[in-house]
CSV table of C-alpha atoms and ligand atoms in Angstrom, one decimal:
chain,number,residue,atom,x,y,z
A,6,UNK,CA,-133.8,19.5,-17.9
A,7,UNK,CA,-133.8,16.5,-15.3
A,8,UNK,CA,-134.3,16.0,-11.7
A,9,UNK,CA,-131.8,13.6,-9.6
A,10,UNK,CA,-132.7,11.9,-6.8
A,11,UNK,CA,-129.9,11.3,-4.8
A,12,UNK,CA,-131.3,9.6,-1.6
A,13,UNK,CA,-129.0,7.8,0.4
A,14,UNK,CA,-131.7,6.1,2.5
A,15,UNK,CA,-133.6,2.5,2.1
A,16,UNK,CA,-136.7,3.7,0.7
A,17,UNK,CA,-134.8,5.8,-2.4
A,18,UNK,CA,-137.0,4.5,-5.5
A,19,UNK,CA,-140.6,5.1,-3.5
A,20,UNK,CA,-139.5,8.5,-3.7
A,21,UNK,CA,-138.5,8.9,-7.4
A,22,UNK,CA,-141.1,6.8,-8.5
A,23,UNK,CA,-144.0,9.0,-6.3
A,24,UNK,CA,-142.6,11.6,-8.3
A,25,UNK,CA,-142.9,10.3,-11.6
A,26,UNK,CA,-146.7,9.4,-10.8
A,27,UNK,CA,-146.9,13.4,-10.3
A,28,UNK,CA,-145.1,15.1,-12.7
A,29,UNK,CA,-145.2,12.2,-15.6
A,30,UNK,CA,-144.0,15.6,-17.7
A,31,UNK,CA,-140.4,15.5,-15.6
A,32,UNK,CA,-137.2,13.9,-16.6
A,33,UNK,CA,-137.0,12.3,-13.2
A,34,UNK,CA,-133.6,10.1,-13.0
A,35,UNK,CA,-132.5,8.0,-9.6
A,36,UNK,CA,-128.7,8.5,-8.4
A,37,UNK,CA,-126.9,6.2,-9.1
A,38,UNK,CA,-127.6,3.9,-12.0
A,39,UNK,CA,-130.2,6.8,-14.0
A,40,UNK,CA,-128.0,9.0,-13.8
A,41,UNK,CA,-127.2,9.6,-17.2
A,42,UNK,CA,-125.5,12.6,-18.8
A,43,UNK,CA,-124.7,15.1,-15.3
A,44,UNK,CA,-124.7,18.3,-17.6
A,45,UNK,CA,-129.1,17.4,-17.5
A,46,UNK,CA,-129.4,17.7,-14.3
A,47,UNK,CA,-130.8,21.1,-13.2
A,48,UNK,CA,-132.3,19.9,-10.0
A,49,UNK,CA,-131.5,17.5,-7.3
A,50,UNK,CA,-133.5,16.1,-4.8
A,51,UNK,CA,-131.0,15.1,-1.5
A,52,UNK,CA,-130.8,12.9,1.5
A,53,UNK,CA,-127.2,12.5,2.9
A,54,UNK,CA,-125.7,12.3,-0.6
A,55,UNK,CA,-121.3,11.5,-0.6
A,56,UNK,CA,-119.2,14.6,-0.4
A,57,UNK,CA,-118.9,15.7,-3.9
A,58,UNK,CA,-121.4,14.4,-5.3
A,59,UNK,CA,-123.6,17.6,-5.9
A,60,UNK,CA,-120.7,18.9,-7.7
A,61,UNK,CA,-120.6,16.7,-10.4
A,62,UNK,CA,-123.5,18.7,-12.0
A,63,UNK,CA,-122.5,21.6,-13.8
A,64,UNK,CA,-126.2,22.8,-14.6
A,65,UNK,CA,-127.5,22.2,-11.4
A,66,UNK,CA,-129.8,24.8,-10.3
A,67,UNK,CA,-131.5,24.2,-6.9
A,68,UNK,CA,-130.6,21.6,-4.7
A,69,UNK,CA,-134.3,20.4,-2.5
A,70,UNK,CA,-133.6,18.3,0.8
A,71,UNK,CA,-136.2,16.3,1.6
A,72,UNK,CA,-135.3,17.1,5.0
A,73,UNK,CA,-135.9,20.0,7.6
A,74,UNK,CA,-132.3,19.8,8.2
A,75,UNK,CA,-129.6,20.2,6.2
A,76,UNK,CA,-126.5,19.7,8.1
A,77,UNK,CA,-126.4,16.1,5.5
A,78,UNK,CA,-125.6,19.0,2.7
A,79,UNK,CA,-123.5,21.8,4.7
A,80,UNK,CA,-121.1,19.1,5.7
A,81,UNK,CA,-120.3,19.1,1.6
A,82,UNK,CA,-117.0,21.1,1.5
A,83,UNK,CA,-117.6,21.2,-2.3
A,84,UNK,CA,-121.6,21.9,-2.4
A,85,UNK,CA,-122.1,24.1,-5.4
A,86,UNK,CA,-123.1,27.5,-4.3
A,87,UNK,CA,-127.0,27.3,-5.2
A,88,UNK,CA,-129.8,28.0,-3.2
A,89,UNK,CA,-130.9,25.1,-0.4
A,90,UNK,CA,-134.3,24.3,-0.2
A,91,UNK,CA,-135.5,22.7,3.1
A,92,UNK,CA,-138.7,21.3,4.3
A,93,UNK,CA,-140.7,23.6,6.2
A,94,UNK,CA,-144.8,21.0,5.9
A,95,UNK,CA,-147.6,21.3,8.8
A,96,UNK,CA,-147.3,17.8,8.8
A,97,UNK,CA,-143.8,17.4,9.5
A,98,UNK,CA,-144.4,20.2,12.1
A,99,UNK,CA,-147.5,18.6,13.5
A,100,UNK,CA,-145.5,14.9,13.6
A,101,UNK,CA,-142.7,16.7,16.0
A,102,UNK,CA,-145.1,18.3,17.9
A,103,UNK,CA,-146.6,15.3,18.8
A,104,UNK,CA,-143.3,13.8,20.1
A,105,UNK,CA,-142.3,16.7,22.5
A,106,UNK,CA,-145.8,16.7,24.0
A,107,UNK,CA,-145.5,13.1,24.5
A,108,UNK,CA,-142.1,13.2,25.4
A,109,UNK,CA,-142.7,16.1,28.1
A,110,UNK,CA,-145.7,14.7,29.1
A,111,UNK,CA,-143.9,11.2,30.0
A,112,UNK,CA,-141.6,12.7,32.1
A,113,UNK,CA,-144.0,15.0,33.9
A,114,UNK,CA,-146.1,12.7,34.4
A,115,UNK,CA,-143.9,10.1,35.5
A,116,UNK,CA,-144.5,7.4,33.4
A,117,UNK,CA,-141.3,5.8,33.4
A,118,UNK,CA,-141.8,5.2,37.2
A,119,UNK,CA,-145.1,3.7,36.6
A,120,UNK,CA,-144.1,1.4,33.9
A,121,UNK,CA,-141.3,-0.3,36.1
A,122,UNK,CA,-144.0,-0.2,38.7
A,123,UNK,CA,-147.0,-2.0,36.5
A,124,UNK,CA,-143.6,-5.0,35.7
A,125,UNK,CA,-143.4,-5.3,39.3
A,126,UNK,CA,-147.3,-5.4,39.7
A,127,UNK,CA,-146.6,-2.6,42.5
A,128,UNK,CA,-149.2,-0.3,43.3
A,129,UNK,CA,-147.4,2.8,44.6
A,130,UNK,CA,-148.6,6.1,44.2
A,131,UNK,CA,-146.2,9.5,43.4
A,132,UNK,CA,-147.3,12.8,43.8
A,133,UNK,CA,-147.5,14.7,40.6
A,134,UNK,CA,-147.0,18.6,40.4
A,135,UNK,CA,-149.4,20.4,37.9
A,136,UNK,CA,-148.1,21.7,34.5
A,137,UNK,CA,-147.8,25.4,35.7
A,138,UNK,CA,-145.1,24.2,38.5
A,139,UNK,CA,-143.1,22.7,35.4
A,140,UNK,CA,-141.2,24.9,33.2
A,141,UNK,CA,-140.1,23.6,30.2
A,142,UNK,CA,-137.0,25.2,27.6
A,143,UNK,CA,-137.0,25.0,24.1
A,144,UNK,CA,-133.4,25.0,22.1
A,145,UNK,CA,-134.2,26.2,18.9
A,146,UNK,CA,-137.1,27.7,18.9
A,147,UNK,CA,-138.0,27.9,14.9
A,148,UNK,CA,-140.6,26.2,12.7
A,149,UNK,CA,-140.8,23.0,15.0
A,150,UNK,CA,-139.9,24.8,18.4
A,151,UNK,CA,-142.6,27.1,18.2
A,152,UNK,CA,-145.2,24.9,16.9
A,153,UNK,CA,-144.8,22.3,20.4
A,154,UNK,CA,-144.0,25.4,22.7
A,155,UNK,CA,-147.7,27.2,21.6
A,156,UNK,CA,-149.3,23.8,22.5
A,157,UNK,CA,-147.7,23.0,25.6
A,158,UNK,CA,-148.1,26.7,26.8
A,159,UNK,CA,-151.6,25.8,25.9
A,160,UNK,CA,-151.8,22.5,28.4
A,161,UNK,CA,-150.6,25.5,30.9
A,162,UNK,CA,-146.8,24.6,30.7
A,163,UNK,CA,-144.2,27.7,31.7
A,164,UNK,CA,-142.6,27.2,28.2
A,165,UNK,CA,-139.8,29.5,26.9
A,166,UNK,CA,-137.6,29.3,24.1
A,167,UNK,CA,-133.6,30.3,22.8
A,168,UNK,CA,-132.8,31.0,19.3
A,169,UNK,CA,-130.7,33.2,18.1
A,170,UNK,CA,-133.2,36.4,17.4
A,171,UNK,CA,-135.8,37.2,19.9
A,172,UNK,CA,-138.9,36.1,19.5
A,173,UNK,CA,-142.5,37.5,20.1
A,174,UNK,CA,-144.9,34.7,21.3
A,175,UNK,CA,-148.0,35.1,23.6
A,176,UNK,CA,-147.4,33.4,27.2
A,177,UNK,CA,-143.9,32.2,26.1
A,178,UNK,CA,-140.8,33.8,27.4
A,179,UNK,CA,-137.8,34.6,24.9
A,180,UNK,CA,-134.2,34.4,25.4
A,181,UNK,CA,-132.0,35.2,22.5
A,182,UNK,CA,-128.6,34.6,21.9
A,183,UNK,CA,-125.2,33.0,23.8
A,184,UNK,CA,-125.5,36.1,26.4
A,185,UNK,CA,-129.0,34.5,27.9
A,186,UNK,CA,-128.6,31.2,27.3
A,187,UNK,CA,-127.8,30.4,31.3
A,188,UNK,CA,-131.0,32.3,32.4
A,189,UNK,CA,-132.4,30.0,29.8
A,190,UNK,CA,-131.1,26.8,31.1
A,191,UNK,CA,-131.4,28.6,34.7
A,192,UNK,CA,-135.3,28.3,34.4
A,193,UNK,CA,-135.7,24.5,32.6
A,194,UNK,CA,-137.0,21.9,33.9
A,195,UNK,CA,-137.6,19.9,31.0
A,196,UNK,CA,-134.9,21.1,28.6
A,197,UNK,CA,-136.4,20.1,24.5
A,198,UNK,CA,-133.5,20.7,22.0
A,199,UNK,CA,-134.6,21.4,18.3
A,200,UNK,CA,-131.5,22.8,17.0
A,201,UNK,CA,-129.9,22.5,13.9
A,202,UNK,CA,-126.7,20.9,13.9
A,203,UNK,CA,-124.3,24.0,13.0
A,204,UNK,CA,-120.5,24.6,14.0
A,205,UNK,CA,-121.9,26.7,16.7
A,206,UNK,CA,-124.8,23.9,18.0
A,207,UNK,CA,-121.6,21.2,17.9
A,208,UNK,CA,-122.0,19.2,20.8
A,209,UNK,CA,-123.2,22.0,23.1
A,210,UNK,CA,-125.5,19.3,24.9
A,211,UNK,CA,-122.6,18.7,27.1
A,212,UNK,CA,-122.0,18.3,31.0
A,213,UNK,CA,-121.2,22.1,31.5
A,214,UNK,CA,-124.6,22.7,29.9
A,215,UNK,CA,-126.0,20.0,32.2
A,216,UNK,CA,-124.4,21.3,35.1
A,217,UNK,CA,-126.4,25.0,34.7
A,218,UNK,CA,-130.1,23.0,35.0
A,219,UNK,CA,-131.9,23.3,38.2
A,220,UNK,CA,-132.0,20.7,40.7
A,221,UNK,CA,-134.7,22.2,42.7
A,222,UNK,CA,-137.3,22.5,40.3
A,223,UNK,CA,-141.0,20.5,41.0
A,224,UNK,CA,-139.6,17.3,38.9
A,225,UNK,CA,-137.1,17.3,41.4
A,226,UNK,CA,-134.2,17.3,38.4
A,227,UNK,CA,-134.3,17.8,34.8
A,228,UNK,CA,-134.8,16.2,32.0
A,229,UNK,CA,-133.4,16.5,28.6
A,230,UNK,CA,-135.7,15.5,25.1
A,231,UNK,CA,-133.5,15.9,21.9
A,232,UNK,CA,-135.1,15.1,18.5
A,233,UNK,CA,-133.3,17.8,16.8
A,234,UNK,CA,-130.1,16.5,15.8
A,235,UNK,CA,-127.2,14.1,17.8
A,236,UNK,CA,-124.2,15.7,16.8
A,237,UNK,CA,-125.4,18.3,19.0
A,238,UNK,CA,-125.2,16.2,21.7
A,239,UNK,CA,-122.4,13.9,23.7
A,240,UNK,CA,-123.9,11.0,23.9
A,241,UNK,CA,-121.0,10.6,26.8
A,242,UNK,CA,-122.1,13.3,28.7
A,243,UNK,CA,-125.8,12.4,29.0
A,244,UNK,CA,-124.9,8.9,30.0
A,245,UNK,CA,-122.6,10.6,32.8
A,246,UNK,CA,-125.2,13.4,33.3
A,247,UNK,CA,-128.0,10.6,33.9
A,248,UNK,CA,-125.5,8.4,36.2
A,249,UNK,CA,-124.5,11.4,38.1
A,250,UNK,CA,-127.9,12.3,38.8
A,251,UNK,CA,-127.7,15.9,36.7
A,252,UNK,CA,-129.7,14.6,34.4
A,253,UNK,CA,-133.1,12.9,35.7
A,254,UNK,CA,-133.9,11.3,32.2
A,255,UNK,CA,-133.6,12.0,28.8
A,256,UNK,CA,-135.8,11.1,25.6
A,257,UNK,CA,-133.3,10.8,22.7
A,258,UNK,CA,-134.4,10.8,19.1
A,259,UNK,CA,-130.9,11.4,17.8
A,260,UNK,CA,-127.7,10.4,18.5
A,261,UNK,CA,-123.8,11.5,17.4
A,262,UNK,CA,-123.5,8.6,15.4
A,263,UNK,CA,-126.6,6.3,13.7
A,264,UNK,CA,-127.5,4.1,14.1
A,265,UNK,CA,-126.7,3.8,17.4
A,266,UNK,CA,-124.3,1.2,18.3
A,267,UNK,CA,-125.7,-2.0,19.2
A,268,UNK,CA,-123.3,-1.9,22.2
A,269,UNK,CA,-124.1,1.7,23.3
A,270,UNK,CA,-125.4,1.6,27.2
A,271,UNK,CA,-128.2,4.1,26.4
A,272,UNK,CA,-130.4,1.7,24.8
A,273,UNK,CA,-130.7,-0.2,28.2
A,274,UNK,CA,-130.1,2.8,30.8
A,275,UNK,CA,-133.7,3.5,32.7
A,276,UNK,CA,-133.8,6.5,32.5
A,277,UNK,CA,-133.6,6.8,28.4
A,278,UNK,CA,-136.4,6.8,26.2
A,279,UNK,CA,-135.1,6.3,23.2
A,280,UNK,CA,-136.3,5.9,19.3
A,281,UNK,CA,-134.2,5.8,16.0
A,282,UNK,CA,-134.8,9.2,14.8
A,283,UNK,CA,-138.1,9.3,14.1
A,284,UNK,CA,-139.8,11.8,16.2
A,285,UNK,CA,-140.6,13.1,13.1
A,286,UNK,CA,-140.6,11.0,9.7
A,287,UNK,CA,-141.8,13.3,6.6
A,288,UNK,CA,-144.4,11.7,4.3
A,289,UNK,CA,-142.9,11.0,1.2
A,290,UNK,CA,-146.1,12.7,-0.7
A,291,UNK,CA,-146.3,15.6,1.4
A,292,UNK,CA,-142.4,16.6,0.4
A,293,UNK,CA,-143.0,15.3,-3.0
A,294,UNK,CA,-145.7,17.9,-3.4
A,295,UNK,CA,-143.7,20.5,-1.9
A,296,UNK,CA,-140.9,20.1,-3.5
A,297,UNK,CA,-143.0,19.8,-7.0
A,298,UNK,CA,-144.5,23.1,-6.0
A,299,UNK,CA,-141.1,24.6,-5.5
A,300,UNK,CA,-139.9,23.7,-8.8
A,301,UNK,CA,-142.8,24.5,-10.6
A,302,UNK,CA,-142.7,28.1,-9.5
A,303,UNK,CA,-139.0,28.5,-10.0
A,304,UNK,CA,-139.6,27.4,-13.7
A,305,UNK,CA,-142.3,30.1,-14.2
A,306,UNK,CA,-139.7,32.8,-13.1
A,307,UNK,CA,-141.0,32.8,-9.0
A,308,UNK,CA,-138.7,33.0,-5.9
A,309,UNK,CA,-138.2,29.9,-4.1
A,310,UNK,CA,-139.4,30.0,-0.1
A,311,UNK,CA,-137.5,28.2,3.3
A,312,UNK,CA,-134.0,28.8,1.3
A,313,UNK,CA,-131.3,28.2,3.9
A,314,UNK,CA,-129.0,30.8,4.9
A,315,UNK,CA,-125.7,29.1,4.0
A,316,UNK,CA,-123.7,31.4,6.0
A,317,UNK,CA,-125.4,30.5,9.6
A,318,UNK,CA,-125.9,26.2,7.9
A,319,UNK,CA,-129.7,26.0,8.4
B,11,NDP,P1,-135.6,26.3,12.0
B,11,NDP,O1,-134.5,26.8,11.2
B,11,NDP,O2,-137.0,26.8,11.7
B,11,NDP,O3,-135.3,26.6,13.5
B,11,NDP,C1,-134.1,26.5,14.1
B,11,NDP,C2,-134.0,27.3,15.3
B,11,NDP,O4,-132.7,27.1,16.0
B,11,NDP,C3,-134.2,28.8,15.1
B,11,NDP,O5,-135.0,29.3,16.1
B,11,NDP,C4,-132.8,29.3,15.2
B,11,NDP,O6,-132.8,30.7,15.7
B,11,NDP,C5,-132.2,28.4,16.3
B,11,NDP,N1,-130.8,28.3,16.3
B,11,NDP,C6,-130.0,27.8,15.3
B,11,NDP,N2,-128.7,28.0,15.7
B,11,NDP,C7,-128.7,28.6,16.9
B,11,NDP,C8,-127.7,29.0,17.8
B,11,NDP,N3,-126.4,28.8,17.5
B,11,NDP,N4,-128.0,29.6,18.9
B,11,NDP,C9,-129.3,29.9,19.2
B,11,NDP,N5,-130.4,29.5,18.4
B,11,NDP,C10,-130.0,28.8,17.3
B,11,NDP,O7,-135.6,24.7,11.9
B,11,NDP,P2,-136.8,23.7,12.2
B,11,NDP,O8,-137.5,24.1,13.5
B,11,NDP,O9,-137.7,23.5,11.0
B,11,NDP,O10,-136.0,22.4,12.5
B,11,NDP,C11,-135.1,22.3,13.5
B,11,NDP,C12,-134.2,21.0,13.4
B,11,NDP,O11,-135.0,19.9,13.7
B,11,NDP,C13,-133.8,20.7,12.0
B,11,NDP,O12,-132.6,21.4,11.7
B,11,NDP,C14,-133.4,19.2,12.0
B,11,NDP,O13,-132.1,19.0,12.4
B,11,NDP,C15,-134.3,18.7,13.2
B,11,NDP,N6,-135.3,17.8,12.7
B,11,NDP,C16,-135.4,16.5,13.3
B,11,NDP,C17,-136.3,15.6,12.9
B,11,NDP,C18,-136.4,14.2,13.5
B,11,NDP,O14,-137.2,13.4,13.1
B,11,NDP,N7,-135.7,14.0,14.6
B,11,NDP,C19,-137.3,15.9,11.9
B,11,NDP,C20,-137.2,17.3,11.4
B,11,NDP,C21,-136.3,18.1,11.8
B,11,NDP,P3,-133.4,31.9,14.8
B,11,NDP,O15,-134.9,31.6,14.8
B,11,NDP,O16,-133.1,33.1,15.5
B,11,NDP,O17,-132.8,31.7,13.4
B,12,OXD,C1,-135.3,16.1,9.0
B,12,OXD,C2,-135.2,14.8,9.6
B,12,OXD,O1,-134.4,16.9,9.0
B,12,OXD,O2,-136.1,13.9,9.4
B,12,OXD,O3,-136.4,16.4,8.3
B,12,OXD,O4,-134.3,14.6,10.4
């Protein structure tokens, strides 16, 4: 019985070798040159591996991502049928929660404006509504949604979320499901997407979306953070949103293609914040142990937990 890591990502051998250091017990083999025979391999361990890949392994029991999304594995047209295991870790939680309150924060509280302004050495003051005139929308309001929608409720936010199920939180309104999605997006200000990308979450960031924002809300225009995924997005649209005026700003953690082209005009628009999809970047021992725990259990006969639903892709 061996596990495969089959990373496609820079730091690949950190995390076999981590592993080894934990479970010196486990056959741990790195895709591609450790591979060895495939009929050993009962687990895999997966970033972003080829098409096809997974289905070389004709043993294969569980496939782990060491991601909270798995949209790197649904797009597999031949990924065995075996459960998905995704990351669901308090401090990958805590690490996204951190970037929508700082991203929501920034734009609330202006400081975009004030950073152009300390360049200029101009000393102009802006007035600044209070959190509880700023209402804020979360797309996808699961593990990571709810986590940043509790604390910015709690910095006294109007926070309300969209998923596909209703949900019950205290102080935070829920709207469930295509049919309320425009009194969602009728009520945002600052519009936070942390949706999976699914065939239904395709590129729904898109001008009609835009279009359905407020323009009279106390930012005076909204603003859009995505750190979910960018194939959710147009990257096209937000660039016309935010030259049209229908978009104020926009923080972007993710984008259709990455990296982002070196020629893309979002990198030097104004209003972009933008990082390299990082909003939230998993620590290698924390997955490690949660994925050892995972496997440990499964050996000793115990049902596996955050097993994706591979009907609805996340
Ligand atoms: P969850 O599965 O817990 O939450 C997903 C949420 O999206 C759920 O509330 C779900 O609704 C909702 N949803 C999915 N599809 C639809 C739809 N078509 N219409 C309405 N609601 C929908 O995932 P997480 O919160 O753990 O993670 C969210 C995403 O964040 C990941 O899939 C990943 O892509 C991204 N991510 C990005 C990172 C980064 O660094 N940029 C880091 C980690 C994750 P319901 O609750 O009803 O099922
Ligand atoms: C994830 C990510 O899905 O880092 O965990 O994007």
């Amino acid at each position: 019985m061996a596990v495969l890591f089959v990373l496609n990502r820079y730091n690949a051998s950190d995390w076999s070798d981590m592993m080894r250091d934990r479970a010196p017990d486990l056959d741990v083999r790195l895709w591609p040159d450790e591979t060895g025979n495939p009929e050993d391999i009962k687990y895999v361990v997966a970033w972003n591996p080829p098409p096809g890949e997974l289905a070389k392994y004709p043993n294969l029991k569980v496939i782990f991502s060491i991601g909270a999304g798995v949209d790197h594995l649904m797009k597999d047209p031949d990924l065995p049928a075996v459960p998905v295991v995704r990351v669901v870790d308090p401090d990958l939680t805590k690490r996204m929660t951190e970037y929508v309150v700082m991203n929501v924060l920034l734009h609330h509280r202006r400081f975009r404006l004030y950073d152009a302004q300390q360049t200029a050495n101009a000393w102009t003051e802006h007035s600044q509504p209070a959190a509880g005139e700023v209402r804020v929308g979360i797309m996808g309001f699961g593990t990571l949604g709810r986590d940043s929608g509790v604390i910015l409720r709690d910095l006294g936010f109007q926070v309300a979320g969209w998923s596909n199920s209703r949900k019950q939180v205290d102080g935070i309104e829920s709207f469930a499901g295509e049919s309320e999605l425009d009194g969602f997006l009728g009520r945002t200000d600052i519009l936070v997407s942390l949706l999976p990308h699914t065939p239904d979450t395709d590129r729904m960031l898109n001008s009609a979306l835009f279009a359905k924002l407020p323009q009279d809300g106390a930012l005076e225009g909204p603003f859009l953070i995505n750190a979910g995924r960018g194939k959710v997005q147009s990257d096209a649209d937000i660039l016309t949103a935010l030259n049209d005026g229908t978009l104020k700003g926009a923080s972007l953690d993710v984008f259709e293609e990455e990296p982002l082209a070196a020629g893309s005009p979002l990198w030097s628009h104004p209003g972009v914040v933008l990082t390299p999809h990082v909003a939230a970047e998993s620590s290698p021992i924390a997955i490690n142990d949660y994925i050892l725990d995972q496997l440990r259990g499964y050996e000793l006969g115990e049902a596996l937990s955050n097993v994706v639903n591979a009907k609805r892709g996340y």
